Amino acid sequence: MPTRSPAEKIRSTIPKVAGVSRRQQYSASTKRALVDVATRLFTEQGYAATSLDQVVAGARVTKGALYHHFSGKQGVFEAAFEQVERDASKRIRKALRGSRDPWEKALIGLRAFLEIVQDPSYQRVVIQEGPAILGYERFREQEERSSYGLVQDMVRDVLEDSTYDLSEEMLETFTRIFFGAMSAAGESVSSAADPRLAVARVETAIAFILTGLRTLADNGVELPDPADLLEQTDDE
Amino acid sequence: MPTRSPAEKIRSTIPKVAGVSRRQQYSASTKRALVDVATRLFTEQGYAATSLDQVVAGARVTKGALYHHFSGKQGVFEAAFEQVERDASKRIRKALRGSRDPWEKALIGLRAFLEIVQDPSYQRVVIQEGPAILGYERFREQEERSSYGLVQDMVRDVLEDSTYDLSEEMLETFTRIFFGAMSAAGESVSSAADPRLAVARVETAIAFILTGLRTLADNGVELPDPADLLEQTDDE
DNA sequence: TTGGGTACGTACTCGCGGTATGTGAATCTG
DNA sequence: CAGATTCACATACCGCGAGTACGTACCCAA
């Protein structure tokens, strides 16, 4: 039994033998194992239906280990959430590489997003349970740093390509709307009988909407000032 | 100490003083009282942080009563959910009364929806926790019967006004997208520093998008067939 | 009057999140 | 190289809260 000092070095060749304490196999990656198991269980059963006992059993450790690495059940969920999100935004960024034209980028990004949204973990952990478990504030903070940020870049490019020079708030508003649209589209894709056909429909619909915006831009139609809407009801 | 023993049950004329059993005051509406209290607590604290003991205490009954009327905690939540949704769709329907032009109806409906989405109960119970608690399938079933159905009517009217005659699936797709967009918009409104200004921004943005679609319609631009997108990748 | 159904109340169990504390091995210190 | 300290867990336990079993007062029909 090779009890080596830098246990982190043993990353290769993992002979998984039953009965052996996980700790001796690769103690440094206990945390990662916990997150992996938790992600799987959360995806399959949901947050509430998953007990920490199941998680630690799956990772072949005990609750002591879990509470050593995480603040609690919610902490584990956050770690799982971040991992799933990181993977997702990485995939989108990869797909986006090479595209230059903002409208093309938007479509490429949409396509990548529709792929990702078919991932059960992304569906359950990020979209469905994320907001409720993390709380809406934290959920938005996380999104900001990943997929939402990508959508924002796309929207900015597209709208600025249309020579609109819009305020931060309007950019934010458009981004929220498109992000919501894409999320909802993704959910509908995920529960469709034929996902590929569903993806095609969503692409068609959103491309159509984008075409509409582009036409407006080409015709020099200006984006109204939202403040105008307020004046007419400013006395109530 | 408000815990009364069975012997203390008062059967003669009772002054309406706090501390008497709720049952004797209006036993017929115990269920309603439970739902009301539950809705309030779910809104304020969320589903997980609300205990059934709090609910029954608020309604001045015991768990026996609750489990007589509902199947469990989830059952209570469903009842609360349905009530909040019923109120919401009622308000939208009311606002929609009188409008004829589909584009105008869409804007009116949007405005009404943006009002509703500022209601804390709707935010928390329907939007945030609804999907996670009910499960996505049940959540969609419920939505189908209320606000989603309204959006679908609006989308159908608008798109058919554009002389597109689209398939049920494309209608469904467009509706999902718009519903998602409006939900997301609603959430951004609900957490905005100045809700009224946020509403104005959302209205501006969506109206702009609708204008784009309308322009396409006026110019006779056709909606592509989603099946076209599939062919080019049909061999893999 | 009595039997059954309704509308609760009471008392209990048990799973699960969280905590307090123990422990062997690795690391640091003199 | 012996202690001291810290790390990375393991073990044992607690309390809260959802759900259940069962009892009971009231109402109505026959």
Short mmCIF file of C-alpha atoms (C1' of nucleotides) in Angstrom, two decimals:
data_model
loop_
_atom_site.label_atom_id
_atom_site.label_comp_id
_atom_site.label_asym_id
_atom_site.label_seq_id
_atom_site.Cartn_x
_atom_site.Cartn_y
_atom_site.Cartn_z
CA MET A 1 0.00 0.00 0.00
CA PRO A 2 1.65 3.10 -1.28
CA THR A 3 0.97 5.80 1.26
CA ARG A 4 2.62 8.60 -0.64
CA SER A 5 3.01 12.04 0.78
CA PRO A 6 1.64 14.16 -2.05
CA ALA A 7 -1.56 12.23 -2.48
CA GLU A 8 -2.63 14.57 -5.24
CA LYS A 9 -0.06 13.08 -7.55
CA ILE A 10 -1.93 9.82 -7.83
CA ARG A 11 -4.44 10.76 -10.43
CA SER A 12 -3.80 8.04 -12.94
CA THR A 13 -5.01 4.45 -12.97
CA ILE A 14 -7.74 4.11 -10.45
CA PRO A 15 -8.33 0.47 -9.60
CA LYS A 16 -11.70 0.68 -7.90
CA VAL A 17 -11.67 -2.08 -5.38
CA ALA A 18 -14.69 -2.59 -3.20
CA GLY A 19 -14.12 -2.39 0.51
CA VAL A 20 -11.22 -0.03 0.32
CA SER A 21 -11.66 3.36 1.85
CA ARG A 22 -12.02 5.96 -0.82
CA ARG A 23 -9.73 8.21 1.13
CA GLN A 24 -6.71 6.11 0.44
CA GLN A 25 -7.42 6.00 -3.27
CA TYR A 26 -7.42 9.68 -3.97
CA SER A 27 -8.18 11.67 -0.88
CA ALA A 28 -7.55 14.98 -2.57
CA SER A 29 -10.47 14.62 -4.93
CA THR A 30 -13.09 13.72 -2.35
CA LYS A 31 -14.71 17.05 -2.92
CA ARG A 32 -14.95 16.48 -6.61
CA ALA A 33 -16.43 13.04 -6.08
CA LEU A 34 -19.06 14.51 -3.80
CA VAL A 35 -20.01 17.14 -6.35
CA ASP A 36 -20.20 14.56 -9.11
CA VAL A 37 -22.45 12.24 -7.16
CA ALA A 38 -24.58 15.12 -5.96
CA THR A 39 -25.01 16.43 -9.49
CA ARG A 40 -26.13 13.00 -10.64
CA LEU A 41 -28.60 12.54 -7.80
CA PHE A 42 -29.97 16.06 -8.02
CA THR A 43 -30.49 15.55 -11.72
CA GLU A 44 -32.25 12.23 -11.28
CA GLN A 45 -34.33 12.88 -8.19
CA GLY A 46 -34.31 16.58 -7.60
CA TYR A 47 -32.97 18.52 -4.65
CA ALA A 48 -35.60 17.74 -2.04
CA ALA A 49 -35.76 14.04 -2.78
CA THR A 50 -32.00 13.65 -2.51
CA SER A 51 -30.68 13.00 0.97
CA LEU A 52 -27.14 13.75 2.04
CA ASP A 53 -26.86 10.15 3.13
CA GLN A 54 -27.33 9.11 -0.47
CA VAL A 55 -24.70 11.57 -1.59
CA VAL A 56 -22.04 10.50 0.89
CA ALA A 57 -22.83 6.86 0.28
CA GLY A 58 -22.39 7.37 -3.44
CA ALA A 59 -19.04 9.02 -2.87
CA ARG A 60 -18.13 6.35 -0.32
CA VAL A 61 -17.49 8.83 2.46
CA THR A 62 -19.49 10.03 5.45
CA LYS A 63 -21.27 13.21 6.40
CA GLY A 64 -18.20 14.35 8.22
CA ALA A 65 -16.37 14.62 4.93
CA LEU A 66 -19.23 16.44 3.32
CA TYR A 67 -19.52 19.00 6.07
CA HIS A 68 -15.78 19.43 6.02
CA HIS A 69 -15.89 20.56 2.39
CA PHE A 70 -19.27 22.26 2.22
CA SER A 71 -21.41 24.47 4.39
CA GLY A 72 -24.36 22.11 4.07
CA LYS A 73 -26.81 20.71 1.57
CA GLN A 74 -27.24 24.05 -0.12
CA GLY A 75 -23.49 24.42 -0.38
CA VAL A 76 -23.29 21.13 -2.21
CA PHE A 77 -26.02 22.25 -4.55
CA GLU A 78 -24.22 25.48 -5.30
CA ALA A 79 -21.08 23.60 -6.20
CA ALA A 80 -23.04 21.30 -8.48
CA PHE A 81 -24.82 24.27 -10.00
CA GLU A 82 -21.58 26.09 -10.71
CA GLN A 83 -20.02 23.05 -12.30
CA VAL A 84 -22.94 22.46 -14.63
CA GLU A 85 -23.01 26.12 -15.57
CA ARG A 86 -19.28 26.25 -16.15
CA ASP A 87 -19.46 23.31 -18.50
CA ALA A 88 -22.37 24.89 -20.34
CA SER A 89 -20.76 28.26 -20.92
CA LYS A 90 -17.55 26.57 -21.92
CA ARG A 91 -19.39 24.66 -24.62
CA ILE A 92 -21.11 27.79 -25.86
CA ARG A 93 -17.87 29.74 -25.98
CA LYS A 94 -16.28 26.94 -27.92
CA ALA A 95 -19.11 26.91 -30.45
CA LEU A 96 -18.90 30.66 -30.81
CA ARG A 97 -15.25 30.59 -31.72
CA GLY A 98 -14.66 31.72 -35.26
CA SER A 99 -17.90 33.53 -35.90
CA ARG A 100 -17.60 37.24 -36.56
CA ASP A 101 -20.89 38.54 -37.89
CA PRO A 102 -23.13 39.38 -34.92
CA TRP A 103 -26.28 37.95 -36.51
CA GLU A 104 -24.50 34.78 -37.37
CA LYS A 105 -23.04 34.62 -33.89
CA ALA A 106 -26.47 34.96 -32.41
CA LEU A 107 -27.73 32.01 -34.40
CA ILE A 108 -24.69 29.89 -33.60
CA GLY A 109 -25.03 30.72 -29.95
CA LEU A 110 -28.70 29.92 -30.02
CA ARG A 111 -27.98 26.58 -31.59
CA ALA A 112 -25.35 25.77 -28.97
CA PHE A 113 -27.67 26.84 -26.21
CA LEU A 114 -30.42 24.62 -27.52
CA GLU A 115 -28.00 21.74 -27.45
CA ILE A 116 -27.03 22.39 -23.88
CA VAL A 117 -30.54 22.84 -22.70
CA GLN A 118 -31.19 19.24 -23.63
CA ASP A 119 -28.73 18.13 -21.01
CA PRO A 120 -30.80 16.75 -18.12
CA SER A 121 -28.44 18.21 -15.53
CA TYR A 122 -28.72 21.67 -16.99
CA GLN A 123 -32.49 21.36 -17.14
CA ARG A 124 -32.99 20.23 -13.62
CA VAL A 125 -30.15 21.81 -11.68
CA VAL A 126 -29.82 25.14 -13.43
CA ILE A 127 -33.18 25.94 -14.97
CA GLN A 128 -35.73 24.20 -12.84
CA GLU A 129 -34.37 24.11 -9.33
CA GLY A 130 -31.63 26.70 -9.44
CA PRO A 131 -33.83 29.73 -8.86
CA ALA A 132 -35.83 28.13 -6.09
CA ILE A 133 -32.88 26.67 -4.20
CA LEU A 134 -30.33 29.44 -4.54
CA GLY A 135 -32.89 32.17 -4.28
CA TYR A 136 -33.50 34.47 -7.14
CA GLU A 137 -30.77 36.93 -6.23
CA ARG A 138 -27.97 34.41 -6.04
CA PHE A 139 -29.27 32.65 -9.11
CA ARG A 140 -28.96 35.81 -11.13
CA GLU A 141 -25.49 36.50 -9.81
CA GLN A 142 -24.38 33.10 -11.02
CA GLU A 143 -26.07 33.43 -14.38
CA GLU A 144 -24.44 36.79 -14.85
CA ARG A 145 -21.06 35.14 -14.81
CA SER A 146 -21.83 32.52 -17.42
CA SER A 147 -24.51 31.91 -19.99
CA TYR A 148 -26.38 35.10 -19.30
CA GLY A 149 -23.24 37.09 -19.90
CA LEU A 150 -22.84 35.40 -23.26
CA VAL A 151 -26.39 36.22 -24.26
CA GLN A 152 -25.81 39.80 -23.21
CA ASP A 153 -22.78 40.06 -25.46
CA MET A 154 -24.75 38.65 -28.35
CA VAL A 155 -27.66 40.99 -27.84
CA ARG A 156 -25.33 43.93 -27.55
CA ASP A 157 -23.55 43.07 -30.75
CA VAL A 158 -26.76 42.52 -32.66
CA LEU A 159 -28.44 45.69 -31.49
CA GLU A 160 -25.37 47.83 -31.85
CA ASP A 161 -24.92 46.43 -35.31
CA SER A 162 -28.32 47.92 -35.93
CA THR A 163 -26.79 51.28 -35.02
CA TYR A 164 -29.01 51.60 -32.01
CA ASP A 165 -27.04 53.01 -29.24
CA LEU A 166 -29.03 51.92 -26.28
CA SER A 167 -28.72 52.54 -22.59
CA GLU A 168 -27.39 49.94 -20.20
CA GLU A 169 -30.92 49.46 -18.90
CA MET A 170 -32.43 48.78 -22.30
CA LEU A 171 -29.64 46.35 -23.08
CA GLU A 172 -30.38 44.62 -19.81
CA THR A 173 -34.07 44.51 -20.65
CA PHE A 174 -33.55 43.06 -24.10
CA THR A 175 -31.11 40.52 -22.73
CA ARG A 176 -33.54 39.40 -20.03
CA ILE A 177 -36.26 39.00 -22.61
CA PHE A 178 -34.14 37.00 -24.98
CA PHE A 179 -32.65 34.93 -22.23
CA GLY A 180 -36.11 34.13 -20.94
CA ALA A 181 -37.27 33.30 -24.43
CA MET A 182 -34.36 30.98 -24.98
CA SER A 183 -34.75 29.30 -21.64
CA ALA A 184 -38.42 28.66 -22.25
CA ALA A 185 -37.62 27.45 -25.73
CA GLY A 186 -35.06 25.14 -24.27
CA GLU A 187 -37.51 23.70 -21.82
CA SER A 188 -40.02 23.07 -24.56
CA VAL A 189 -37.30 21.36 -26.55
CA SER A 190 -36.33 19.21 -23.62
CA SER A 191 -39.84 17.86 -23.17
CA ALA A 192 -40.62 17.43 -26.84
CA ALA A 193 -41.29 14.07 -28.41
CA ASP A 194 -38.82 14.80 -31.20
CA PRO A 195 -36.11 17.10 -29.81
CA ARG A 196 -34.40 17.65 -33.13
CA LEU A 197 -37.57 18.82 -34.78
CA ALA A 198 -38.34 20.97 -31.78
CA VAL A 199 -34.91 22.59 -32.05
CA ALA A 200 -35.60 23.30 -35.70
CA ARG A 201 -38.89 24.95 -34.84
CA VAL A 202 -37.32 27.11 -32.17
CA GLU A 203 -34.54 28.15 -34.49
CA THR A 204 -37.05 29.05 -37.15
CA ALA A 205 -39.12 31.11 -34.76
CA ILE A 206 -36.24 33.02 -33.21
CA ALA A 207 -34.52 33.55 -36.52
CA PHE A 208 -37.78 34.99 -37.75
CA ILE A 209 -37.98 37.36 -34.83
CA LEU A 210 -34.38 38.42 -35.39
CA THR A 211 -35.14 38.99 -39.04
CA GLY A 212 -37.90 41.32 -37.99
CA LEU A 213 -35.53 43.32 -35.85
CA ARG A 214 -33.01 43.43 -38.61
CA THR A 215 -35.58 44.71 -41.05
CA LEU A 216 -36.45 47.50 -38.66
CA ALA A 217 -32.80 48.37 -38.38
CA ASP A 218 -32.33 48.39 -42.12
CA ASN A 219 -35.29 50.70 -42.52
CA GLY A 220 -33.92 53.06 -39.93
CA VAL A 221 -36.76 52.58 -37.46
CA GLU A 222 -35.76 54.06 -34.16
CA LEU A 223 -36.16 52.45 -30.76
CA PRO A 224 -38.57 54.60 -28.76
CA ASP A 225 -37.62 56.14 -25.46
CA PRO A 226 -39.24 54.18 -22.64
CA ALA A 227 -39.65 57.40 -20.69
CA ASP A 228 -42.33 58.44 -23.19
CA LEU A 229 -44.57 55.70 -21.91
CA LEU A 230 -44.39 57.02 -18.40
CA GLU A 231 -45.50 60.58 -19.10
CA GLN A 232 -48.95 59.66 -20.25
CA THR A 233 -49.72 57.95 -16.96
CA ASP A 234 -47.69 60.13 -14.67
CA ASP A 235 -50.77 61.47 -12.94
CA GLU A 236 -52.78 58.90 -11.09
CA MET B 1 -52.07 29.28 26.77
CA PRO B 2 -54.47 28.79 23.88
CA THR B 3 -54.25 25.02 23.88
CA ARG B 4 -57.67 24.01 25.01
CA SER B 5 -58.63 20.55 26.09
CA PRO B 6 -61.69 18.89 24.53
CA ALA B 7 -63.67 19.46 27.69
CA GLU B 8 -63.33 23.16 27.24
CA LYS B 9 -65.26 23.14 24.01
CA ILE B 10 -67.78 25.85 24.39
CA ARG B 11 -71.17 25.08 22.93
CA SER B 12 -73.21 28.07 24.02
CA THR B 13 -73.14 31.62 22.68
CA ILE B 14 -69.57 32.61 22.10
CA PRO B 15 -68.23 36.11 21.79
CA LYS B 16 -65.78 36.36 18.91
CA VAL B 17 -62.66 36.54 20.99
CA ALA B 18 -59.23 35.46 19.89
CA GLY B 19 -58.41 32.09 21.35
CA VAL B 20 -61.59 30.29 20.51
CA SER B 21 -61.49 27.46 18.06
CA ARG B 22 -61.71 28.65 14.49
CA ARG B 23 -63.98 25.77 13.72
CA GLN B 24 -66.82 27.21 15.72
CA GLN B 25 -66.56 30.55 13.99
CA TYR B 26 -66.94 29.37 10.43
CA SER B 27 -66.07 25.74 10.19
CA ALA B 28 -67.18 25.53 6.60
CA SER B 29 -64.28 27.61 5.33
CA THR B 30 -61.45 25.91 7.13
CA LYS B 31 -60.00 24.83 3.85
CA ARG B 32 -60.03 28.33 2.51
CA ALA B 33 -58.41 29.66 5.64
CA LEU B 34 -55.64 27.09 5.33
CA VAL B 35 -55.01 28.04 1.74
CA ASP B 36 -54.96 31.72 2.57
CA VAL B 37 -52.49 31.31 5.39
CA ALA B 38 -50.36 28.95 3.36
CA THR B 39 -50.26 31.37 0.44
CA ARG B 40 -49.14 34.15 2.75
CA LEU B 41 -46.42 32.05 4.38
CA PHE B 42 -45.19 30.55 1.13
CA THR B 43 -44.95 34.03 -0.29
CA GLU B 44 -43.06 35.42 2.67
CA GLN B 45 -40.75 32.53 3.50
CA GLY B 46 -40.86 30.16 0.59
CA TYR B 47 -42.01 26.56 0.49
CA ALA B 48 -39.14 24.85 2.27
CA ALA B 49 -38.93 27.35 5.10
CA THR B 50 -42.63 27.12 5.83
CA SER B 51 -43.65 24.37 8.23
CA LEU B 52 -47.11 22.87 8.34
CA ASP B 53 -47.17 23.71 12.01
CA GLN B 54 -46.96 27.37 11.10
CA VAL B 55 -49.77 26.96 8.60
CA VAL B 56 -52.16 25.21 10.93
CA ALA B 57 -51.30 27.60 13.73
CA GLY B 58 -52.07 30.54 11.46
CA ALA B 59 -55.41 29.03 10.57
CA ARG B 60 -56.00 28.11 14.21
CA VAL B 61 -56.51 24.43 13.49
CA THR B 62 -54.30 21.35 13.78
CA LYS B 63 -52.57 19.04 11.37
CA GLY B 64 -55.53 16.71 11.52
CA ALA B 65 -57.60 19.32 9.76
CA LEU B 66 -54.96 19.96 7.18
CA TYR B 67 -54.52 16.32 6.32
CA HIS B 68 -58.26 15.95 6.14
CA HIS B 69 -58.49 18.54 3.37
CA PHE B 70 -55.19 18.02 1.59
CA SER B 71 -52.97 15.16 0.64
CA GLY B 72 -49.96 16.78 2.31
CA LYS B 73 -47.70 19.77 2.10
CA GLN B 74 -47.52 19.57 -1.64
CA GLY B 75 -51.29 19.41 -1.83
CA VAL B 76 -51.53 22.63 0.12
CA PHE B 77 -49.05 24.24 -2.21
CA GLU B 78 -51.02 23.16 -5.26
CA ALA B 79 -54.15 24.72 -3.84
CA ALA B 80 -52.30 27.95 -3.13
CA PHE B 81 -50.76 27.86 -6.59
CA GLU B 82 -54.11 27.40 -8.28
CA GLN B 83 -55.68 30.20 -6.34
CA VAL B 84 -52.94 32.67 -7.20
CA GLU B 85 -53.08 31.65 -10.84
CA ARG B 86 -56.85 31.88 -10.98
CA ASP B 87 -56.73 35.42 -9.64
CA ALA B 88 -54.06 36.34 -12.14
CA SER B 89 -55.82 35.05 -15.22
CA LYS B 90 -59.04 36.63 -14.03
CA ARG B 91 -57.34 40.00 -13.88
CA ILE B 92 -55.85 39.58 -17.32
CA ARG B 93 -59.15 38.53 -18.83
CA LYS B 94 -60.77 41.54 -17.29
CA ALA B 95 -58.16 43.88 -18.74
CA LEU B 96 -58.54 42.27 -22.13
CA ARG B 97 -62.25 42.95 -22.27
CA GLY B 98 -63.15 45.40 -24.97
CA SER B 99 -60.04 45.19 -27.10
CA ARG B 100 -60.51 43.91 -30.60
CA ASP B 101 -57.39 44.53 -32.63
CA PRO B 102 -54.98 41.63 -32.03
CA TRP B 103 -51.90 43.85 -31.82
CA GLU B 104 -53.62 46.13 -29.37
CA LYS B 105 -54.83 43.14 -27.40
CA ALA B 106 -51.30 41.83 -27.19
CA LEU B 107 -50.06 45.09 -25.73
CA ILE B 108 -52.95 45.35 -23.30
CA GLY B 109 -52.38 41.78 -22.20
CA LEU B 110 -48.70 42.42 -21.79
CA ARG B 111 -49.40 45.43 -19.65
CA ALA B 112 -51.79 43.47 -17.45
CA PHE B 113 -49.31 40.65 -17.13
CA LEU B 114 -46.58 43.05 -16.09
CA GLU B 115 -48.89 44.35 -13.40
CA ILE B 116 -49.60 40.88 -12.09
CA VAL B 117 -46.03 39.82 -12.11
CA GLN B 118 -45.32 42.46 -9.52
CA ASP B 119 -47.53 40.66 -7.06
CA PRO B 120 -45.21 38.97 -4.56
CA SER B 121 -47.40 35.88 -4.35
CA TYR B 122 -47.34 35.42 -8.09
CA GLN B 123 -43.59 35.90 -8.17
CA ARG B 124 -42.77 33.44 -5.47
CA VAL B 125 -45.49 30.82 -5.67
CA VAL B 126 -46.08 30.66 -9.39
CA ILE B 127 -42.89 31.75 -11.08
CA GLN B 128 -40.10 30.92 -8.70
CA GLU B 129 -41.18 27.87 -6.77
CA GLY B 130 -44.01 26.52 -8.88
CA PRO B 131 -41.88 24.61 -11.36
CA ALA B 132 -39.61 23.12 -8.74
CA ILE B 133 -42.35 22.07 -6.31
CA LEU B 134 -45.00 20.84 -8.68
CA GLY B 135 -42.54 19.38 -11.10
CA TYR B 136 -42.28 20.72 -14.56
CA GLU B 137 -44.98 18.53 -16.01
CA ARG B 138 -47.67 19.49 -13.54
CA PHE B 139 -46.57 23.09 -13.67
CA ARG B 140 -47.14 23.21 -17.39
CA GLU B 141 -50.52 21.55 -17.06
CA GLN B 142 -51.60 24.26 -14.67
CA GLU B 143 -50.20 27.07 -16.77
CA GLU B 144 -51.99 25.67 -19.78
CA ARG B 145 -55.29 26.29 -18.10
CA SER B 146 -54.68 29.91 -17.25
CA SER B 147 -52.20 32.56 -18.22
CA TYR B 148 -50.44 30.43 -20.79
CA GLY B 149 -53.69 29.84 -22.57
CA LEU B 150 -54.24 33.57 -22.76
CA VAL B 151 -50.82 34.15 -24.25
CA GLN B 152 -51.51 31.44 -26.77
CA ASP B 153 -54.70 33.14 -27.88
CA MET B 154 -52.85 36.41 -28.25
CA VAL B 155 -50.04 34.91 -30.25
CA ARG B 156 -52.46 33.08 -32.48
CA ASP B 157 -54.43 36.22 -33.18
CA VAL B 158 -51.34 38.27 -33.90
CA LEU B 159 -49.73 35.72 -36.19
CA GLU B 160 -52.91 34.85 -38.00
CA ASP B 161 -53.52 38.53 -38.49
CA SER B 162 -50.24 38.43 -40.35
CA THR B 163 -51.89 35.91 -42.67
CA TYR B 164 -49.44 33.24 -41.61
CA ASP B 165 -51.27 30.06 -41.27
CA LEU B 166 -49.02 28.13 -39.02
CA SER B 167 -49.09 24.64 -37.70
CA GLU B 168 -50.13 23.82 -34.17
CA GLU B 169 -46.50 23.08 -33.36
CA MET B 170 -45.20 26.42 -34.55
CA LEU B 171 -47.95 28.19 -32.67
CA GLU B 172 -46.91 26.26 -29.60
CA THR B 173 -43.28 27.19 -30.18
CA PHE B 174 -44.00 30.89 -30.60
CA THR B 175 -46.22 30.87 -27.56
CA ARG B 176 -43.55 29.22 -25.41
CA ILE B 177 -41.01 31.76 -26.56
CA PHE B 178 -43.23 34.72 -25.85
CA PHE B 179 -44.42 33.32 -22.60
CA GLY B 180 -40.84 32.78 -21.52
CA ALA B 181 -39.92 36.25 -22.62
CA MET B 182 -42.77 37.76 -20.65
CA SER B 183 -42.03 35.71 -17.57
CA ALA B 184 -38.41 36.75 -17.62
CA ALA B 185 -39.43 40.32 -18.24
CA GLY B 186 -41.77 40.09 -15.31
CA GLU B 187 -39.05 38.82 -13.06
CA SER B 188 -36.74 41.63 -14.06
CA VAL B 189 -39.53 44.08 -13.36
CA SER B 190 -40.20 42.58 -9.99
CA SER B 191 -36.62 43.01 -8.83
CA ALA B 192 -36.07 46.43 -10.34
CA ALA B 193 -35.37 49.50 -8.27
CA ASP B 194 -38.06 51.44 -10.11
CA PRO B 195 -40.75 48.99 -11.21
CA ARG B 196 -42.72 51.53 -13.22
CA LEU B 197 -39.72 52.48 -15.29
CA ALA B 198 -38.85 48.82 -15.70
CA VAL B 199 -42.35 48.13 -16.97
CA ALA B 200 -41.95 50.94 -19.48
CA ARG B 201 -38.68 49.48 -20.70
CA VAL B 202 -40.17 46.03 -21.12
CA GLU B 203 -43.14 47.42 -22.98
CA THR B 204 -40.86 49.35 -25.27
CA ALA B 205 -38.72 46.34 -26.00
CA ILE B 206 -41.56 43.93 -26.68
CA ALA B 207 -43.53 46.45 -28.66
CA PHE B 208 -40.42 46.91 -30.76
CA ILE B 209 -40.14 43.21 -31.36
CA LEU B 210 -43.80 43.01 -32.29
CA THR B 211 -43.32 45.91 -34.67
CA GLY B 212 -40.58 43.95 -36.35
CA LEU B 213 -42.88 40.99 -36.84
CA ARG B 214 -45.60 43.22 -38.15
CA THR B 215 -43.27 44.78 -40.66
CA LEU B 216 -42.34 41.36 -41.93
CA ALA B 217 -46.00 40.52 -42.28
CA ASP B 218 -46.75 43.73 -44.14
CA ASN B 219 -43.91 43.02 -46.53
CA GLY B 220 -45.18 39.54 -47.18
CA VAL B 221 -42.17 37.78 -45.74
CA GLU B 222 -42.99 34.13 -45.27
CA LEU B 223 -42.27 32.02 -42.23
CA PRO B 224 -39.79 29.32 -43.28
CA ASP B 225 -40.57 25.66 -42.87
CA PRO B 226 -38.65 24.28 -39.88
CA ALA B 227 -38.23 20.98 -41.71
CA ASP B 228 -35.81 22.73 -44.06
CA LEU B 229 -33.37 23.09 -41.23
CA LEU B 230 -33.33 19.37 -40.60
CA GLU B 231 -32.44 18.23 -44.09
CA GLN B 232 -29.01 19.78 -44.14
CA THR B 233 -27.98 17.77 -41.10
CA ASP B 234 -30.03 14.69 -41.69
CA ASP B 235 -26.99 12.54 -42.25
CA GLU B 236 -24.82 12.00 -39.24
"C1'" DT C 1 -81.26 5.19 19.16
"C1'" DT C 2 -78.03 4.16 16.58
"C1'" DG C 3 -75.12 3.77 12.99
"C1'" DG C 4 -72.31 5.96 9.89
"C1'" DG C 5 -70.07 9.81 7.94
"C1'" DT C 6 -67.74 14.25 8.48
"C1'" DA C 7 -64.46 17.26 10.36
"C1'" DC C 8 -61.46 17.73 12.88
"C1'" DG C 9 -57.84 16.94 17.44
"C1'" DT C 10 -53.93 14.24 19.80
"C1'" DA C 11 -50.04 11.63 20.04
"C1'" DC C 12 -46.66 9.39 17.93
"C1'" DT C 13 -42.94 7.80 14.47
"C1'" DC C 14 -39.10 8.38 11.59
"C1'" DG C 15 -36.26 10.24 8.06
"C1'" DC C 16 -33.08 13.79 7.41
"C1'" DG C 17 -30.25 18.06 7.94
"C1'" DG C 18 -27.18 19.66 10.99
"C1'" DT C 19 -23.70 19.46 15.03
"C1'" DA C 20 -20.36 18.03 18.41
"C1'" DT C 21 -16.70 15.41 19.06
"C1'" DG C 22 -13.24 11.79 18.20
"C1'" DT C 23 -9.15 10.06 15.50
"C1'" DG C 24 -5.35 8.62 12.61
"C1'" DA C 25 -2.23 10.41 9.41
"C1'" DA C 26 0.42 14.13 7.50
"C1'" DT C 27 2.85 18.41 8.41
"C1'" DC C 28 5.13 21.71 11.04
"C1'" DT C 29 8.23 23.14 14.87
"C1'" DG C 30 12.08 23.19 18.04
"C1'" DC D 1 13.17 12.90 15.89
"C1'" DA D 2 9.78 13.91 19.54
"C1'" DG D 3 6.01 16.44 20.49
"C1'" DA D 4 2.47 19.88 18.80
"C1'" DT D 5 -0.65 21.17 15.45
"C1'" DT D 6 -3.51 20.73 11.59
"C1'" DC D 7 -5.96 18.29 8.14
"C1'" DA D 8 -9.39 15.25 6.40
"C1'" DC D 9 -12.25 12.82 7.50
"C1'" DA D 10 -15.42 9.17 10.78
"C1'" DT D 11 -18.95 8.37 14.55
"C1'" DA D 12 -22.59 9.41 17.45
"C1'" DC D 13 -26.07 12.15 18.45
"C1'" DC D 14 -29.99 15.87 18.38
"C1'" DG D 15 -34.06 18.29 16.97
"C1'" DC D 16 -37.22 19.64 13.59
"C1'" DG D 17 -40.80 18.67 10.73
"C1'" DA D 18 -43.64 15.75 7.45
"C1'" DG D 19 -46.60 12.16 7.64
"C1'" DT D 20 -49.67 8.54 10.19
"C1'" DA D 21 -52.73 6.13 13.39
"C1'" DC D 22 -56.23 6.67 16.01
"C1'" DG D 23 -59.57 8.94 18.92
"C1'" DT D 24 -63.64 12.03 19.23
"C1'" DA D 25 -67.31 15.51 19.02
"C1'" DC D 26 -70.96 16.73 15.93
"C1'" DC D 27 -74.50 16.04 12.36
"C1'" DC D 28 -77.87 13.58 9.78
"C1'" DA D 29 -80.68 9.83 8.14
"C1'" DA D 30 -83.35 5.73 8.93
#
